[in-house]
Tab-separated table of C-alpha atoms and ligand atoms in Angstrom:
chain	number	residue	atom	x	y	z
A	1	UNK	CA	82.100	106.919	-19.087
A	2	UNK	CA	79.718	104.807	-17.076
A	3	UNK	CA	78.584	105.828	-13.400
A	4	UNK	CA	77.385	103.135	-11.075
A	5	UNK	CA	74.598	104.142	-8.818
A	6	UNK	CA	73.983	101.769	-5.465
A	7	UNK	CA	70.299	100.714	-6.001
A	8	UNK	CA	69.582	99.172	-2.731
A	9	UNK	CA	67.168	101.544	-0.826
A	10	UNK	CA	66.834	105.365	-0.873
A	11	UNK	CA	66.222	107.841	-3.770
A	12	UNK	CA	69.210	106.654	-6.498
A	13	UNK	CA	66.636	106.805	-9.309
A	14	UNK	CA	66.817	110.760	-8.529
A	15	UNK	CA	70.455	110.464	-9.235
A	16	UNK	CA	69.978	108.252	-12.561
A	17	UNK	CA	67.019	110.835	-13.717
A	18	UNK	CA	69.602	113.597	-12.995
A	19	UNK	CA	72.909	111.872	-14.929
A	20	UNK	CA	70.435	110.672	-18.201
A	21	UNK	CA	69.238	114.318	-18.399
A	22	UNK	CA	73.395	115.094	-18.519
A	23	UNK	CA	73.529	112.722	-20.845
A	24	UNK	CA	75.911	110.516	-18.971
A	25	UNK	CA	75.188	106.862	-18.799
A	26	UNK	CA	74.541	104.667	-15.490
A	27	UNK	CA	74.154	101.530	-14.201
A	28	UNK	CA	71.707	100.411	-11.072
A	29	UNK	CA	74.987	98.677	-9.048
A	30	UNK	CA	73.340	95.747	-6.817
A	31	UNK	CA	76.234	93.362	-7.240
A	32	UNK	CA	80.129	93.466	-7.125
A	33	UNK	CA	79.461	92.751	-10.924
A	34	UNK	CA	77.483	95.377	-11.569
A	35	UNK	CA	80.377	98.037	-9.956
A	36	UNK	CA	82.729	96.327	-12.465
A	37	UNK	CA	83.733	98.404	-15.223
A	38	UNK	CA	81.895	101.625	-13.687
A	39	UNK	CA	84.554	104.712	-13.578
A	40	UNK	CA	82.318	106.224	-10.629
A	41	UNK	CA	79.802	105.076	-7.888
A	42	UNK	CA	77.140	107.244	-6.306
A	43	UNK	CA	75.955	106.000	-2.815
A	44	UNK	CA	72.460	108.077	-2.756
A	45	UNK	CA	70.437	109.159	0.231
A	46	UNK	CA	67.652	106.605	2.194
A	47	UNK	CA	69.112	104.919	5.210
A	48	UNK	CA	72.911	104.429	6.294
A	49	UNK	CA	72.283	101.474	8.527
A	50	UNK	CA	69.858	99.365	5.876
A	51	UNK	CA	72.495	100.389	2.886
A	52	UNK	CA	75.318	99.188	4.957
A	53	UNK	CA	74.050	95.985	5.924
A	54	UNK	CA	73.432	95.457	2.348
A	55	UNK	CA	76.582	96.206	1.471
A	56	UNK	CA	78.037	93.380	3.984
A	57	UNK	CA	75.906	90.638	2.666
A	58	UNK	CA	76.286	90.908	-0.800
A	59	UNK	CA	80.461	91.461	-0.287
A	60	UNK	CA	79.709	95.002	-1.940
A	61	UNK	CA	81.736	96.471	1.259
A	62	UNK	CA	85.236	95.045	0.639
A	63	UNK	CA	84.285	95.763	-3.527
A	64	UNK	CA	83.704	99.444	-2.824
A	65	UNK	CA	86.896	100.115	-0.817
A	66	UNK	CA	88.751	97.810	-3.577
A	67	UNK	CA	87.057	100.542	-5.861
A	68	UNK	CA	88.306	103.396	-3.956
A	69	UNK	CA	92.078	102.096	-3.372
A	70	UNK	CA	92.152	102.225	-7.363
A	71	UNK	CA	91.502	105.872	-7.128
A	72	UNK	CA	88.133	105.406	-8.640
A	73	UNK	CA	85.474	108.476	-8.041
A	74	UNK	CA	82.743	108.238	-5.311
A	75	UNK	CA	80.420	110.336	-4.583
A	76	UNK	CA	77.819	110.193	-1.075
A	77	UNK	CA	74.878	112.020	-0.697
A	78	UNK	CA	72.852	112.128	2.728
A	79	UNK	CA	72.762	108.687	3.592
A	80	UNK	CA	75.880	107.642	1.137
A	81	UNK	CA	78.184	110.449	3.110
A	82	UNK	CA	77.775	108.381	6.640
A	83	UNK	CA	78.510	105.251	4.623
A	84	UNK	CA	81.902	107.276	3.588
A	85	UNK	CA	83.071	108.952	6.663
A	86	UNK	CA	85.319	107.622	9.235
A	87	UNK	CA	83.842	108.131	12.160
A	88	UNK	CA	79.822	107.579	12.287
A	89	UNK	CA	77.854	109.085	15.606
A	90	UNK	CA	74.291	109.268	16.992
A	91	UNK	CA	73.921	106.368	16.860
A	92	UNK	CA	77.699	105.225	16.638
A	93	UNK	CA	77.357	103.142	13.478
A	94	UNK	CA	80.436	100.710	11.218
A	95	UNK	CA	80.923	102.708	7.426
A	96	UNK	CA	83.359	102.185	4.785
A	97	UNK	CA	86.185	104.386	6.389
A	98	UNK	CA	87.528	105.663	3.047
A	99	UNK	CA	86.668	110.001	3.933
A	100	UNK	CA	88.227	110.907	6.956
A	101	UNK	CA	84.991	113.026	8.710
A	102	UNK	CA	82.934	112.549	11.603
A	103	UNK	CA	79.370	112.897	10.956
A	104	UNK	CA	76.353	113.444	13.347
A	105	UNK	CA	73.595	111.061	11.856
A	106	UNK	CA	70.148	113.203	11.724
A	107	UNK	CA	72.090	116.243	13.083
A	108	UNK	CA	69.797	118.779	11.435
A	109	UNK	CA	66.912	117.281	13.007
A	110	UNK	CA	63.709	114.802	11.671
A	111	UNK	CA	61.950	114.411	9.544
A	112	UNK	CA	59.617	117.320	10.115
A	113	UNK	CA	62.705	119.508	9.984
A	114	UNK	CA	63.793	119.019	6.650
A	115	UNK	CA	64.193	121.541	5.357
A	116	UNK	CA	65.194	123.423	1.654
A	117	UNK	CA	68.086	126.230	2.091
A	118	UNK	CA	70.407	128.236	0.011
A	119	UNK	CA	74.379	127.996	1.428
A	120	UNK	CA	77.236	129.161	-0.251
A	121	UNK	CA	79.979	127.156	-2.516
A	122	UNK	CA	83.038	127.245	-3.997
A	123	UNK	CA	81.750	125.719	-6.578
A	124	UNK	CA	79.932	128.769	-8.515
A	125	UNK	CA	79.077	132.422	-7.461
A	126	UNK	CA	75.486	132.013	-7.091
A	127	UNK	CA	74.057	130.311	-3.722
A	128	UNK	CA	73.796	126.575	-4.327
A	129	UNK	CA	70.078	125.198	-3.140
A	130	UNK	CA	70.770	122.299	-0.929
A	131	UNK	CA	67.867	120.084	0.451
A	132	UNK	CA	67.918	118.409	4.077
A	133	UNK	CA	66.080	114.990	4.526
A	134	UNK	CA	67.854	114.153	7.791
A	135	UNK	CA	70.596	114.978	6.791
A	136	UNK	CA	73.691	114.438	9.020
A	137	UNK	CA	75.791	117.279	10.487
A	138	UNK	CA	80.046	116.984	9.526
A	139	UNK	CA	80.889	117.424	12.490
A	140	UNK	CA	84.820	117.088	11.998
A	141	UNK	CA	87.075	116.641	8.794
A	142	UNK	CA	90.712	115.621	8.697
A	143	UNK	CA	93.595	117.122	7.298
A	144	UNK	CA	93.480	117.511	3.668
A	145	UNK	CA	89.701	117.206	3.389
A	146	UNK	CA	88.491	120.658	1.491
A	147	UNK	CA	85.172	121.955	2.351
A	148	UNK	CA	83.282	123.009	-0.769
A	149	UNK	CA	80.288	124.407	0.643
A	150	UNK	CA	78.683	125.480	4.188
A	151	UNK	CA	75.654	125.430	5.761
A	152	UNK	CA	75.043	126.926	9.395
A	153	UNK	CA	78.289	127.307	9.706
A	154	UNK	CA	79.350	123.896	8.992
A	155	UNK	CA	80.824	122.181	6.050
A	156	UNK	CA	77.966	120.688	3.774
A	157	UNK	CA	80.242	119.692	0.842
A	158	UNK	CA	83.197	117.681	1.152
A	159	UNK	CA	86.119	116.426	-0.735
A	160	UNK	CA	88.749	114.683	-1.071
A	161	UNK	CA	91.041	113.613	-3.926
A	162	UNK	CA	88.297	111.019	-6.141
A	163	UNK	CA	86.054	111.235	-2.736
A	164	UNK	CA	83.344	114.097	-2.008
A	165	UNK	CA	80.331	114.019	0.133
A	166	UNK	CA	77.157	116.327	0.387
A	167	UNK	CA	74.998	115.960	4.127
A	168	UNK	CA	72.453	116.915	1.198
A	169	UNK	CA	70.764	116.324	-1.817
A	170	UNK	CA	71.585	117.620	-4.903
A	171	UNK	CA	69.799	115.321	-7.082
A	172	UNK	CA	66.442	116.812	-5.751
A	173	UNK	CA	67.242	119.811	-7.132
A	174	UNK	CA	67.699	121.674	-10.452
A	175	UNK	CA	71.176	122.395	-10.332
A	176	UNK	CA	73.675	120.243	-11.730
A	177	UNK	CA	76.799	122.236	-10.217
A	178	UNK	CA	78.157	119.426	-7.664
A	179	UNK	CA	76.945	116.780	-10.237
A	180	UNK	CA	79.126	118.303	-12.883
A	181	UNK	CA	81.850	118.448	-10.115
A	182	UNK	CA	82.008	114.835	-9.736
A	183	UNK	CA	81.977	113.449	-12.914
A	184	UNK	CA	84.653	115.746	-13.938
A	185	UNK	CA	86.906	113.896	-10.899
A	186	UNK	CA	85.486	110.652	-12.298
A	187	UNK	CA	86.814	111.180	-15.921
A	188	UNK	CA	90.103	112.256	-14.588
A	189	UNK	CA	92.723	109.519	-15.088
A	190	UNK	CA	95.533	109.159	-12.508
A	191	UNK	CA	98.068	111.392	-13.870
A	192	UNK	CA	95.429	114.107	-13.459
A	193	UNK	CA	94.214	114.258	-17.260
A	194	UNK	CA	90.824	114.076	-18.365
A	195	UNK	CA	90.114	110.523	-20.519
A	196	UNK	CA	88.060	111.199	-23.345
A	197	UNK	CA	84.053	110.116	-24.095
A	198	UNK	CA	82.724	112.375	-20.629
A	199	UNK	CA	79.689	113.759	-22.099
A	200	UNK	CA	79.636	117.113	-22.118
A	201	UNK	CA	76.160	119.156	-21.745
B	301	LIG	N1	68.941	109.821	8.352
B	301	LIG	C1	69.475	108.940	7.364
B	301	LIG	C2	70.573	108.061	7.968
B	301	LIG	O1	71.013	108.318	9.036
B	301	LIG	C3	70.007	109.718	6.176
B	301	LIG	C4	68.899	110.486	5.516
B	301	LIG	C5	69.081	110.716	4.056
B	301	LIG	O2	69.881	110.066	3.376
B	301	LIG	N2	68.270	111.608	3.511
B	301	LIG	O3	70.968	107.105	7.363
């Protein structure tokens, strides 16, 4: 299994450093070449609006929805969850449309406000540590889209089918728990069975 990581701008090295010490391999994804043949992409935290414009120039926009459409698994943190959601506010902003949400860009304030908090998940019994950076709020989600975990009172952790979506960042932390989470819904084939060669820790 191979995990693409967008490379553009933001903290995906934190992402890679997290997958290596998992033992899954990745691939910095700066090209429509570079997604091809990955059987996940992680759009990491940094800045929505530089990321996206990015991802028009290099035709990386059209080649991640292609990517989604074939039921492939993506996964948004911070930055990467605005790029996902439908509906983009504060400033109103274009995205890839593929998880139907409305976020709040820097909902939980600046900078200065950042902040490091424990939430609860469904994920595991224990509270799940989630770091802010300005982080957007979710707002809204559509029908069908399960909220994983909370955080003052509103959903932190997204998902649905191959697509989930933290207003966080995991990578910054210890805990592997929503990591683990998506690369199990990246080595699931269509028919809903696991393929074979996810590393296991
Ligand atoms: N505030 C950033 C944005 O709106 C996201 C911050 C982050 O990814 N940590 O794009």
């Amino acid at each position: 299994m191979k995990i693409g990581i967008l490379a553009v701008q933001g903290d995906f090295a934190a992402h890679a450093e997290m997958l290596a010490g998992m033992g899954v391999e990745t691939i910095e994804v700066r090209t429509r070449e570079d997604l091809a043949g990955c059987d996940g992409l992680i759009l990491p935290g940094g800045e929505s609006t530089t990321q996206l414009q990015f991802l028009q120039e290099e035709g990386l926009y059209q080649a991640i929805q292609k990517f989604a459409a074939e039921d492939k698994a993506i996964f948004g943190t911070c930055a990467g969850a605005i790029l996902l959601a439908t509906e983009v506010k504060n400033p109103k902003q274009e995205s890839l449309g593929l998880l139907d949400m409305t976020v709040l860009r820097n909902g939980y304030g600046r900078q200065v406000h950042s902040d490091v908090v424990r939430g609860s998940s469904s994920l595991k019994k224990a509270p799940l540590e989630m770091v802010f950076i300005r982080g957007p709020i979710i707002e809204r989600v559509g029908a069908g889209v399960e909220v994983l975990a909370e955080y003052a009172g509103k959903p932190a952790l997204v998902q649905k089918g191959r697509l989930i979506a933290s207003a966080f960042h995991p990578e910054l932390t210890n805990d592997t728990t929503v990591h683990e989470r998506f690369l199990k819904m990246a080595a699931r084939k269509s028919n809903g069975t696991e393929s074979r060669g996810i590393a296991r820790r």
